[in-house]
């Protein structure tokens, strides 16, 4: 059996669509882990959603065996997502590794997420190997990109490996570099067991399957283990590695990555970042684990048609087990009934969770407009964080509202700087710095209110830069601002799920645009329906959805006008009575309409 010195644990990190999954495919193929007849593109992306969208959503671990100079090595590779919303998945993967391959597209160069992931790897004290990919493309510029990596990230240009993951060119040299340049894991196979849970999934037949990286000790099939955060004891019934399918093993020791099944039936018992140890000879202290993820975006999920509250709850519990950065807790709305307030890392994350609910659990949900969390400073200086506009207390009880701010890095072509600066100004961006990465590419640093960029800022950025702009952001803290809560009233009734917190300076203008959108989305009723936007008791905007009317004068031909008037008055009275008891059904599209920022340049 190979010792700890013959093991290497590494991640592949990069900006979105720079070829991580293709490189993972090539490494799996060239180490003979999977036979050529079983090989397919994006082998580790096993969710339908990942394959359809061409993006990695979940980190995937796989153990490879590689022979270098007559000696066998075990390479544990973790393929990570590239999108900014799955930043937390990347941080968890890096905590399980000693090294990282930093992949940069030879046609596009260093992008916003490249910089963010490189800093994240450096913060985890990982050895970084820079890799310039996609050599097979006609527009490839490996030497220029290697210089750019050195200029922006400080990694020497001569250390960069030029590869084409598609054709396999340079991948053999990269495998040699993983063995020679990345450090072996530290750890003692004979010490008390310390294994970090970095992911978990739920299996209907075996319960919770836990993915672990072992830092110290050895674990064997049949051992009794303890989860240190809950003190619960379980017995291991199955143990092994992912190659890339589950392959059983009798034991795993320090430096290895694998899975274990221990008859864990309760979803709430397993927490990502927890430490697994032996029940009879426990470790003295747990591993550091992870910083808890900070949810950026909140919205409500309510059971849709043909979906029960309890089924929705069970589906959310299973998703939370597999994705620790997603949280939920019960919520009650007058308009929509019982549901859940859910927290996400971003809008793509929200979109993926909703689609996974529909596909994996067959559940339909009604989703409200996403919002960010705010801090309320009460008159007695007490600070409370709220994640829903409906939770905002009476204005007489607090003296300030603070909104979340994000530090943003935007990389754009030099000729797109002007239009991006104009866009940033519309979104209340505070300019910080300009840095030229090369003659034709610029990095702009801004501070934005998170609420201004979560919805459609990225789309607008792509439009302003003809598709070449990229961005990355991280939360920098909360800052006081002149914010107000705008309530939306439909037929005189306040709909709490449509309430929104916005800056006072744009409240009236945006409210009008929201009401125009709502008027288009809410179907006409048998009675006249007023749509109003109000700050407190003051109505700042109004739109009216006119009633559907039957032509009651159709049967009148000639004759006295008083008969016509009598019929119209009778109809009017009927409409008035209907208005008092009438209930307006609000479609899903109306909640999304509240999101529309409605920029002046649209």
PDB file of N, CA and C in Angstrom, residues 355-453:
ATOM      1  N   UNK A 355     -34.836  25.027  -9.780  1.00  0.00           N
ATOM      2  CA  UNK A 355     -34.916  24.022 -10.850  1.00  0.00           C
ATOM      3  C   UNK A 355     -34.668  22.616 -10.305  1.00  0.00           C
ATOM      4  N   UNK A 356     -33.763  22.510  -9.316  1.00  0.00           N
ATOM      5  CA  UNK A 356     -33.504  21.191  -8.707  1.00  0.00           C
ATOM      6  C   UNK A 356     -34.738  20.700  -7.945  1.00  0.00           C
ATOM      7  N   UNK A 357     -35.450  21.625  -7.289  1.00  0.00           N
ATOM      8  CA  UNK A 357     -36.685  21.256  -6.591  1.00  0.00           C
ATOM      9  C   UNK A 357     -37.694  20.665  -7.579  1.00  0.00           C
ATOM     10  N   UNK A 358     -37.818  21.329  -8.739  1.00  0.00           N
ATOM     11  CA  UNK A 358     -38.799  20.891  -9.729  1.00  0.00           C
ATOM     12  C   UNK A 358     -38.411  19.564 -10.364  1.00  0.00           C
ATOM     13  N   UNK A 359     -37.097  19.383 -10.634  1.00  0.00           N
ATOM     14  CA  UNK A 359     -36.659  18.177 -11.343  1.00  0.00           C
ATOM     15  C   UNK A 359     -36.492  16.982 -10.407  1.00  0.00           C
ATOM     16  N   UNK A 360     -35.754  17.207  -9.287  1.00  0.00           N
ATOM     17  CA  UNK A 360     -35.387  16.085  -8.430  1.00  0.00           C
ATOM     18  C   UNK A 360     -36.518  15.660  -7.503  1.00  0.00           C
ATOM     19  N   UNK A 361     -37.373  16.630  -7.105  1.00  0.00           N
ATOM     20  CA  UNK A 361     -38.441  16.292  -6.160  1.00  0.00           C
ATOM     21  C   UNK A 361     -39.833  16.402  -6.782  1.00  0.00           C
ATOM     22  N   UNK A 362     -39.912  16.891  -8.022  1.00  0.00           N
ATOM     23  CA  UNK A 362     -41.209  17.031  -8.686  1.00  0.00           C
ATOM     24  C   UNK A 362     -42.129  18.016  -8.005  1.00  0.00           C
ATOM     25  N   UNK A 363     -41.534  19.091  -7.480  1.00  0.00           N
ATOM     26  CA  UNK A 363     -42.304  20.063  -6.692  1.00  0.00           C
ATOM     27  C   UNK A 363     -42.384  21.383  -7.439  1.00  0.00           C
ATOM     28  N   UNK A 364     -43.576  22.001  -7.450  1.00  0.00           N
ATOM     29  CA  UNK A 364     -43.698  23.328  -8.057  1.00  0.00           C
ATOM     30  C   UNK A 364     -43.791  24.362  -6.932  1.00  0.00           C
ATOM     31  N   UNK A 365     -43.108  25.479  -7.113  1.00  0.00           N
ATOM     32  CA  UNK A 365     -43.109  26.516  -6.078  1.00  0.00           C
ATOM     33  C   UNK A 365     -43.531  27.861  -6.666  1.00  0.00           C
ATOM     34  N   UNK A 366     -44.133  28.683  -5.808  1.00  0.00           N
ATOM     35  CA  UNK A 366     -44.370  30.087  -6.145  1.00  0.00           C
ATOM     36  C   UNK A 366     -43.266  30.868  -5.448  1.00  0.00           C
ATOM     37  N   UNK A 367     -42.520  31.633  -6.228  1.00  0.00           N
ATOM     38  CA  UNK A 367     -41.339  32.327  -5.702  1.00  0.00           C
ATOM     39  C   UNK A 367     -41.591  33.839  -5.685  1.00  0.00           C
ATOM     40  N   UNK A 368     -41.258  34.474  -4.563  1.00  0.00           N
ATOM     41  CA  UNK A 368     -41.423  35.932  -4.494  1.00  0.00           C
ATOM     42  C   UNK A 368     -40.158  36.623  -5.005  1.00  0.00           C
ATOM     43  N   UNK A 369     -40.221  37.933  -5.131  1.00  0.00           N
ATOM     44  CA  UNK A 369     -39.077  38.691  -5.648  1.00  0.00           C
ATOM     45  C   UNK A 369     -37.904  38.613  -4.663  1.00  0.00           C
ATOM     46  N   UNK A 370     -36.688  38.297  -5.131  1.00  0.00           N
ATOM     47  CA  UNK A 370     -35.530  38.223  -4.238  1.00  0.00           C
ATOM     48  C   UNK A 370     -35.184  39.581  -3.622  1.00  0.00           C
ATOM     49  N   UNK A 371     -34.730  39.558  -2.363  1.00  0.00           N
ATOM     50  CA  UNK A 371     -34.284  40.779  -1.677  1.00  0.00           C
ATOM     51  C   UNK A 371     -32.972  40.469  -0.962  1.00  0.00           C
ATOM     52  N   UNK A 372     -32.303  41.513  -0.483  1.00  0.00           N
ATOM     53  CA  UNK A 372     -31.082  41.320   0.301  1.00  0.00           C
ATOM     54  C   UNK A 372     -31.413  41.563   1.772  1.00  0.00           C
ATOM     55  N   UNK A 373     -30.467  41.263   2.673  1.00  0.00           N
ATOM     56  CA  UNK A 373     -30.704  41.508   4.101  1.00  0.00           C
ATOM     57  C   UNK A 373     -30.258  42.925   4.455  1.00  0.00           C
ATOM     58  N   UNK A 374     -30.911  43.522   5.448  1.00  0.00           N
ATOM     59  CA  UNK A 374     -30.576  44.873   5.903  1.00  0.00           C
ATOM     60  C   UNK A 374     -30.358  44.858   7.413  1.00  0.00           C
ATOM     61  N   UNK A 375     -29.604  45.840   7.901  1.00  0.00           N
ATOM     62  CA  UNK A 375     -29.444  46.014   9.351  1.00  0.00           C
ATOM     63  C   UNK A 375     -30.270  47.216   9.795  1.00  0.00           C
ATOM     64  N   UNK A 376     -31.075  47.026  10.824  1.00  0.00           N
ATOM     65  CA  UNK A 376     -31.895  48.107  11.383  1.00  0.00           C
ATOM     66  C   UNK A 376     -31.270  48.551  12.704  1.00  0.00           C
ATOM     67  N   UNK A 377     -30.977  49.851  12.831  1.00  0.00           N
ATOM     68  CA  UNK A 377     -30.420  50.397  14.077  1.00  0.00           C
ATOM     69  C   UNK A 377     -31.575  51.036  14.851  1.00  0.00           C
ATOM     70  N   UNK A 378     -31.950  50.412  15.968  1.00  0.00           N
ATOM     71  CA  UNK A 378     -33.071  50.913  16.761  1.00  0.00           C
ATOM     72  C   UNK A 378     -32.666  52.163  17.547  1.00  0.00           C
ATOM     73  N   UNK A 379     -33.651  52.827  18.125  1.00  0.00           N
ATOM     74  CA  UNK A 379     -33.402  54.066  18.891  1.00  0.00           C
ATOM     75  C   UNK A 379     -32.508  53.824  20.102  1.00  0.00           C
ATOM     76  N   UNK A 380     -32.531  52.604  20.637  1.00  0.00           N
ATOM     77  CA  UNK A 380     -31.668  52.280  21.796  1.00  0.00           C
ATOM     78  C   UNK A 380     -30.325  51.687  21.354  1.00  0.00           C
ATOM     79  N   UNK A 381     -29.945  51.902  20.062  1.00  0.00           N
ATOM     80  CA  UNK A 381     -28.673  51.447  19.469  1.00  0.00           C
ATOM     81  C   UNK A 381     -28.581  49.925  19.294  1.00  0.00           C
ATOM     82  N   UNK A 382     -29.667  49.234  19.533  1.00  0.00           N
ATOM     83  CA  UNK A 382     -29.686  47.804  19.269  1.00  0.00           C
ATOM     84  C   UNK A 382     -29.736  47.582  17.754  1.00  0.00           C
ATOM     85  N   UNK A 383     -28.978  46.590  17.251  1.00  0.00           N
ATOM     86  CA  UNK A 383     -28.933  46.326  15.800  1.00  0.00           C
ATOM     87  C   UNK A 383     -29.567  44.966  15.514  1.00  0.00           C
ATOM     88  N   UNK A 384     -30.488  44.944  14.549  1.00  0.00           N
ATOM     89  CA  UNK A 384     -31.142  43.690  14.157  1.00  0.00           C
ATOM     90  C   UNK A 384     -31.037  43.528  12.650  1.00  0.00           C
ATOM     91  N   UNK A 385     -30.751  42.306  12.219  1.00  0.00           N
ATOM     92  CA  UNK A 385     -30.664  42.043  10.781  1.00  0.00           C
ATOM     93  C   UNK A 385     -31.996  41.486  10.292  1.00  0.00           C
ATOM     94  N   UNK A 386     -32.556  42.097   9.258  1.00  0.00           N
ATOM     95  CA  UNK A 386     -33.811  41.607   8.691  1.00  0.00           C
ATOM     96  C   UNK A 386     -33.566  41.173   7.247  1.00  0.00           C
ATOM     97  N   UNK A 387     -34.241  40.117   6.813  1.00  0.00           N
ATOM     98  CA  UNK A 387     -34.025  39.641   5.437  1.00  0.00           C
ATOM     99  C   UNK A 387     -35.301  39.675   4.614  1.00  0.00           C
ATOM    100  N   UNK A 388     -36.300  40.435   5.102  1.00  0.00           N
ATOM    101  CA  UNK A 388     -37.536  40.588   4.339  1.00  0.00           C
ATOM    102  C   UNK A 388     -38.104  41.978   4.607  1.00  0.00           C
ATOM    103  N   UNK A 389     -38.522  42.710   3.556  1.00  0.00           N
ATOM    104  CA  UNK A 389     -39.090  44.052   3.767  1.00  0.00           C
ATOM    105  C   UNK A 389     -40.279  44.043   4.726  1.00  0.00           C
ATOM    106  N   UNK A 390     -41.045  42.931   4.743  1.00  0.00           N
ATOM    107  CA  UNK A 390     -42.223  42.866   5.622  1.00  0.00           C
ATOM    108  C   UNK A 390     -41.835  42.834   7.106  1.00  0.00           C
ATOM    109  N   UNK A 391     -40.556  42.516   7.390  1.00  0.00           N
ATOM    110  CA  UNK A 391     -40.095  42.462   8.783  1.00  0.00           C
ATOM    111  C   UNK A 391     -39.613  43.827   9.278  1.00  0.00           C
ATOM    112  N   UNK A 392     -39.584  44.835   8.411  1.00  0.00           N
ATOM    113  CA  UNK A 392     -39.104  46.162   8.810  1.00  0.00           C
ATOM    114  C   UNK A 392     -40.067  46.765   9.835  1.00  0.00           C
ATOM    115  N   UNK A 393     -39.564  47.182  11.017  1.00  0.00           N
ATOM    116  CA  UNK A 393     -40.464  47.719  12.045  1.00  0.00           C
ATOM    117  C   UNK A 393     -40.978  49.117  11.686  1.00  0.00           C
ATOM    118  N   UNK A 394     -41.853  49.644  12.531  1.00  0.00           N
ATOM    119  CA  UNK A 394     -42.412  50.984  12.348  1.00  0.00           C
ATOM    120  C   UNK A 394     -41.289  52.026  12.352  1.00  0.00           C
ATOM    121  N   UNK A 395     -41.306  53.009  11.423  1.00  0.00           N
ATOM    122  CA  UNK A 395     -40.203  53.991  11.330  1.00  0.00           C
ATOM    123  C   UNK A 395     -39.925  54.749  12.636  1.00  0.00           C
ATOM    124  N   UNK A 396     -40.914  54.860  13.530  1.00  0.00           N
ATOM    125  CA  UNK A 396     -40.695  55.579  14.789  1.00  0.00           C
ATOM    126  C   UNK A 396     -39.802  54.794  15.751  1.00  0.00           C
ATOM    127  N   UNK A 397     -39.601  53.491  15.489  1.00  0.00           N
ATOM    128  CA  UNK A 397     -38.828  52.644  16.413  1.00  0.00           C
ATOM    129  C   UNK A 397     -37.334  52.590  16.084  1.00  0.00           C
ATOM    130  N   UNK A 398     -36.941  53.005  14.870  1.00  0.00           N
ATOM    131  CA  UNK A 398     -35.516  52.925  14.518  1.00  0.00           C
ATOM    132  C   UNK A 398     -35.020  54.253  13.955  1.00  0.00           C
ATOM    133  N   UNK A 399     -33.689  54.417  13.983  1.00  0.00           N
ATOM    134  CA  UNK A 399     -33.120  55.677  13.509  1.00  0.00           C
ATOM    135  C   UNK A 399     -32.323  55.522  12.213  1.00  0.00           C
ATOM    136  N   UNK A 400     -32.025  54.307  11.800  1.00  0.00           N
ATOM    137  CA  UNK A 400     -31.257  54.138  10.554  1.00  0.00           C
ATOM    138  C   UNK A 400     -31.431  52.735   9.993  1.00  0.00           C
ATOM    139  N   UNK A 401     -31.278  52.642   8.661  1.00  0.00           N
ATOM    140  CA  UNK A 401     -31.218  51.330   7.989  1.00  0.00           C
ATOM    141  C   UNK A 401     -29.861  51.257   7.293  1.00  0.00           C
ATOM    142  N   UNK A 402     -29.187  50.115   7.459  1.00  0.00           N
ATOM    143  CA  UNK A 402     -27.901  49.909   6.776  1.00  0.00           C
ATOM    144  C   UNK A 402     -28.080  48.847   5.699  1.00  0.00           C
ATOM    145  N   UNK A 403     -27.488  49.102   4.527  1.00  0.00           N
ATOM    146  CA  UNK A 403     -27.594  48.134   3.426  1.00  0.00           C
ATOM    147  C   UNK A 403     -26.260  47.441   3.197  1.00  0.00           C
ATOM    148  N   UNK A 404     -26.272  46.192   2.702  1.00  0.00           N
ATOM    149  CA  UNK A 404     -25.017  45.473   2.453  1.00  0.00           C
ATOM    150  C   UNK A 404     -24.261  46.071   1.264  1.00  0.00           C
ATOM    151  N   UNK A 405     -22.954  46.242   1.420  1.00  0.00           N
ATOM    152  CA  UNK A 405     -22.091  46.771   0.358  1.00  0.00           C
ATOM    153  C   UNK A 405     -21.130  45.677  -0.096  1.00  0.00           C
ATOM    154  N   UNK A 406     -20.808  45.688  -1.379  1.00  0.00           N
ATOM    155  CA  UNK A 406     -19.866  44.690  -1.907  1.00  0.00           C
ATOM    156  C   UNK A 406     -18.708  45.382  -2.629  1.00  0.00           C
ATOM    157  N   UNK A 407     -17.504  44.851  -2.415  1.00  0.00           N
ATOM    158  CA  UNK A 407     -16.336  45.301  -3.183  1.00  0.00           C
ATOM    159  C   UNK A 407     -16.318  44.504  -4.478  1.00  0.00           C
ATOM    160  N   UNK A 408     -16.319  45.202  -5.591  1.00  0.00           N
ATOM    161  CA  UNK A 408     -16.465  44.556  -6.899  1.00  0.00           C
ATOM    162  C   UNK A 408     -15.249  44.806  -7.778  1.00  0.00           C
ATOM    163  N   UNK A 409     -14.767  43.739  -8.413  1.00  0.00           N
ATOM    164  CA  UNK A 409     -13.708  43.857  -9.426  1.00  0.00           C
ATOM    165  C   UNK A 409     -14.348  43.589 -10.782  1.00  0.00           C
ATOM    166  N   UNK A 410     -14.222  44.551 -11.695  1.00  0.00           N
ATOM    167  CA  UNK A 410     -14.801  44.398 -13.030  1.00  0.00           C
ATOM    168  C   UNK A 410     -13.668  44.480 -14.051  1.00  0.00           C
ATOM    169  N   UNK A 411     -13.510  43.431 -14.847  1.00  0.00           N
ATOM    170  CA  UNK A 411     -12.467  43.433 -15.889  1.00  0.00           C
ATOM    171  C   UNK A 411     -13.156  43.643 -17.240  1.00  0.00           C
ATOM    172  N   UNK A 412     -12.747  44.716 -17.939  1.00  0.00           N
ATOM    173  CA  UNK A 412     -13.404  45.105 -19.200  1.00  0.00           C
ATOM    174  C   UNK A 412     -12.370  45.479 -20.261  1.00  0.00           C
ATOM    175  N   UNK A 413     -12.740  45.432 -21.555  1.00  0.00           N
ATOM    176  CA  UNK A 413     -11.850  45.967 -22.595  1.00  0.00           C
ATOM    177  C   UNK A 413     -11.694  47.476 -22.390  1.00  0.00           C
ATOM    178  N   UNK A 414     -10.551  48.008 -22.781  1.00  0.00           N
ATOM    179  CA  UNK A 414     -10.266  49.435 -22.560  1.00  0.00           C
ATOM    180  C   UNK A 414     -11.318  50.340 -23.205  1.00  0.00           C
ATOM    181  N   UNK A 415     -11.868  49.938 -24.371  1.00  0.00           N
ATOM    182  CA  UNK A 415     -12.840  50.805 -25.037  1.00  0.00           C
ATOM    183  C   UNK A 415     -14.242  50.728 -24.410  1.00  0.00           C
ATOM    184  N   UNK A 416     -14.412  49.864 -23.383  1.00  0.00           N
ATOM    185  CA  UNK A 416     -15.718  49.755 -22.727  1.00  0.00           C
ATOM    186  C   UNK A 416     -15.771  50.446 -21.375  1.00  0.00           C
ATOM    187  N   UNK A 417     -14.677  51.114 -20.993  1.00  0.00           N
ATOM    188  CA  UNK A 417     -14.601  51.721 -19.659  1.00  0.00           C
ATOM    189  C   UNK A 417     -15.683  52.786 -19.466  1.00  0.00           C
ATOM    190  N   UNK A 418     -15.880  53.633 -20.467  1.00  0.00           N
ATOM    191  CA  UNK A 418     -16.836  54.740 -20.350  1.00  0.00           C
ATOM    192  C   UNK A 418     -18.247  54.257 -20.080  1.00  0.00           C
ATOM    193  N   UNK A 419     -18.713  53.258 -20.870  1.00  0.00           N
ATOM    194  CA  UNK A 419     -20.087  52.774 -20.714  1.00  0.00           C
ATOM    195  C   UNK A 419     -20.271  52.034 -19.386  1.00  0.00           C
ATOM    196  N   UNK A 420     -19.204  51.346 -18.914  1.00  0.00           N
ATOM    197  CA  UNK A 420     -19.295  50.644 -17.624  1.00  0.00           C
ATOM    198  C   UNK A 420     -19.363  51.654 -16.473  1.00  0.00           C
ATOM    199  N   UNK A 421     -18.589  52.746 -16.592  1.00  0.00           N
ATOM    200  CA  UNK A 421     -18.615  53.785 -15.550  1.00  0.00           C
ATOM    201  C   UNK A 421     -20.000  54.451 -15.478  1.00  0.00           C
ATOM    202  N   UNK A 422     -20.627  54.647 -16.634  1.00  0.00           N
ATOM    203  CA  UNK A 422     -21.968  55.240 -16.671  1.00  0.00           C
ATOM    204  C   UNK A 422     -22.976  54.299 -15.993  1.00  0.00           C
ATOM    205  N   UNK A 423     -22.843  53.001 -16.294  1.00  0.00           N
ATOM    206  CA  UNK A 423     -23.712  51.998 -15.683  1.00  0.00           C
ATOM    207  C   UNK A 423     -23.513  51.973 -14.162  1.00  0.00           C
ATOM    208  N   UNK A 424     -22.246  52.043 -13.737  1.00  0.00           N
ATOM    209  CA  UNK A 424     -21.929  52.017 -12.304  1.00  0.00           C
ATOM    210  C   UNK A 424     -22.523  53.229 -11.587  1.00  0.00           C
ATOM    211  N   UNK A 425     -22.508  54.365 -12.258  1.00  0.00           N
ATOM    212  CA  UNK A 425     -23.060  55.594 -11.669  1.00  0.00           C
ATOM    213  C   UNK A 425     -24.575  55.454 -11.455  1.00  0.00           C
ATOM    214  N   UNK A 426     -25.260  54.847 -12.421  1.00  0.00           N
ATOM    215  CA  UNK A 426     -26.716  54.636 -12.291  1.00  0.00           C
ATOM    216  C   UNK A 426     -27.047  53.711 -11.127  1.00  0.00           C
ATOM    217  N   UNK A 427     -26.121  52.814 -10.805  1.00  0.00           N
ATOM    218  CA  UNK A 427     -26.366  51.848  -9.740  1.00  0.00           C
ATOM    219  C   UNK A 427     -25.707  52.265  -8.413  1.00  0.00           C
ATOM    220  N   UNK A 428     -25.479  53.544  -8.227  1.00  0.00           N
ATOM    221  CA  UNK A 428     -24.926  54.109  -6.991  1.00  0.00           C
ATOM    222  C   UNK A 428     -23.555  53.519  -6.629  1.00  0.00           C
ATOM    223  N   UNK A 429     -22.758  53.216  -7.658  1.00  0.00           N
ATOM    224  CA  UNK A 429     -21.420  52.680  -7.424  1.00  0.00           C
ATOM    225  C   UNK A 429     -20.451  53.753  -6.946  1.00  0.00           C
ATOM    226  N   UNK A 430     -19.554  53.365  -6.023  1.00  0.00           N
ATOM    227  CA  UNK A 430     -18.518  54.289  -5.529  1.00  0.00           C
ATOM    228  C   UNK A 430     -17.191  53.838  -6.133  1.00  0.00           C
ATOM    229  N   UNK A 431     -16.600  54.689  -6.979  1.00  0.00           N
ATOM    230  CA  UNK A 431     -15.356  54.333  -7.684  1.00  0.00           C
ATOM    231  C   UNK A 431     -14.188  54.253  -6.702  1.00  0.00           C
ATOM    232  N   UNK A 432     -13.356  53.195  -6.855  1.00  0.00           N
ATOM    233  CA  UNK A 432     -12.207  53.011  -5.961  1.00  0.00           C
ATOM    234  C   UNK A 432     -10.868  53.099  -6.698  1.00  0.00           C
ATOM    235  N   UNK A 433     -10.754  52.383  -7.834  1.00  0.00           N
ATOM    236  CA  UNK A 433      -9.417  52.264  -8.451  1.00  0.00           C
ATOM    237  C   UNK A 433      -9.512  51.754  -9.887  1.00  0.00           C
ATOM    238  N   UNK A 434      -8.556  52.167 -10.711  1.00  0.00           N
ATOM    239  CA  UNK A 434      -8.401  51.614 -12.064  1.00  0.00           C
ATOM    240  C   UNK A 434      -7.020  50.979 -12.171  1.00  0.00           C
ATOM    241  N   UNK A 435      -6.948  49.782 -12.749  1.00  0.00           N
ATOM    242  CA  UNK A 435      -5.652  49.117 -12.924  1.00  0.00           C
ATOM    243  C   UNK A 435      -5.598  48.512 -14.323  1.00  0.00           C
ATOM    244  N   UNK A 436      -4.565  48.862 -15.086  1.00  0.00           N
ATOM    245  CA  UNK A 436      -4.420  48.321 -16.450  1.00  0.00           C
ATOM    246  C   UNK A 436      -3.700  46.971 -16.379  1.00  0.00           C
ATOM    247  N   UNK A 437      -4.399  45.895 -16.819  1.00  0.00           N
ATOM    248  CA  UNK A 437      -3.800  44.557 -16.836  1.00  0.00           C
ATOM    249  C   UNK A 437      -2.905  44.406 -18.064  1.00  0.00           C
ATOM    250  N   UNK A 438      -3.313  45.053 -19.168  1.00  0.00           N
ATOM    251  CA  UNK A 438      -2.520  45.081 -20.407  1.00  0.00           C
ATOM    252  C   UNK A 438      -2.967  46.328 -21.158  1.00  0.00           C
ATOM    253  N   UNK A 439      -2.476  46.504 -22.385  1.00  0.00           N
ATOM    254  CA  UNK A 439      -2.824  47.710 -23.150  1.00  0.00           C
ATOM    255  C   UNK A 439      -4.317  47.794 -23.443  1.00  0.00           C
ATOM    256  N   UNK A 440      -4.978  46.650 -23.576  1.00  0.00           N
ATOM    257  CA  UNK A 440      -6.388  46.697 -23.977  1.00  0.00           C
ATOM    258  C   UNK A 440      -7.351  46.125 -22.942  1.00  0.00           C
ATOM    259  N   UNK A 441      -6.863  45.826 -21.714  1.00  0.00           N
ATOM    260  CA  UNK A 441      -7.770  45.311 -20.673  1.00  0.00           C
ATOM    261  C   UNK A 441      -7.557  46.032 -19.352  1.00  0.00           C
ATOM    262  N   UNK A 442      -8.685  46.406 -18.721  1.00  0.00           N
ATOM    263  CA  UNK A 442      -8.643  47.248 -17.525  1.00  0.00           C
ATOM    264  C   UNK A 442      -9.442  46.590 -16.399  1.00  0.00           C
ATOM    265  N   UNK A 443      -8.905  46.679 -15.168  1.00  0.00           N
ATOM    266  CA  UNK A 443      -9.666  46.233 -14.001  1.00  0.00           C
ATOM    267  C   UNK A 443     -10.165  47.464 -13.240  1.00  0.00           C
ATOM    268  N   UNK A 444     -11.495  47.585 -13.116  1.00  0.00           N
ATOM    269  CA  UNK A 444     -12.106  48.678 -12.356  1.00  0.00           C
ATOM    270  C   UNK A 444     -12.565  48.128 -11.015  1.00  0.00           C
ATOM    271  N   UNK A 445     -12.246  48.835  -9.947  1.00  0.00           N
ATOM    272  CA  UNK A 445     -12.717  48.420  -8.614  1.00  0.00           C
ATOM    273  C   UNK A 445     -13.760  49.413  -8.133  1.00  0.00           C
ATOM    274  N   UNK A 446     -14.917  48.900  -7.757  1.00  0.00           N
ATOM    275  CA  UNK A 446     -16.035  49.717  -7.280  1.00  0.00           C
ATOM    276  C   UNK A 446     -16.586  49.142  -5.989  1.00  0.00           C
ATOM    277  N   UNK A 447     -17.276  50.005  -5.242  1.00  0.00           N
ATOM    278  CA  UNK A 447     -18.099  49.522  -4.128  1.00  0.00           C
ATOM    279  C   UNK A 447     -19.558  49.802  -4.488  1.00  0.00           C
ATOM    280  N   UNK A 448     -20.387  48.754  -4.429  1.00  0.00           N
ATOM    281  CA  UNK A 448     -21.798  48.873  -4.801  1.00  0.00           C
ATOM    282  C   UNK A 448     -22.684  48.454  -3.633  1.00  0.00           C
ATOM    283  N   UNK A 449     -23.896  49.025  -3.546  1.00  0.00           N
ATOM    284  CA  UNK A 449     -24.915  48.405  -2.702  1.00  0.00           C
ATOM    285  C   UNK A 449     -25.317  47.084  -3.370  1.00  0.00           C
ATOM    286  N   UNK A 450     -25.339  46.008  -2.612  1.00  0.00           N
ATOM    287  CA  UNK A 450     -25.627  44.694  -3.182  1.00  0.00           C
ATOM    288  C   UNK A 450     -26.980  44.663  -3.899  1.00  0.00           C
ATOM    289  N   UNK A 451     -27.964  45.367  -3.334  1.00  0.00           N
ATOM    290  CA  UNK A 451     -29.307  45.362  -3.928  1.00  0.00           C
ATOM    291  C   UNK A 451     -29.308  45.900  -5.355  1.00  0.00           C
ATOM    292  N   UNK A 452     -28.329  46.743  -5.698  1.00  0.00           N
ATOM    293  CA  UNK A 452     -28.290  47.358  -7.036  1.00  0.00           C
ATOM    294  C   UNK A 452     -27.708  46.426  -8.099  1.00  0.00           C
ATOM    295  N   UNK A 453     -26.987  45.381  -7.673  1.00  0.00           N
ATOM    296  CA  UNK A 453     -26.301  44.558  -8.692  1.00  0.00           C
ATOM    297  C   UNK A 453     -26.772  43.118  -8.765  1.00  0.00           C
TER     298      UNK A 453
END
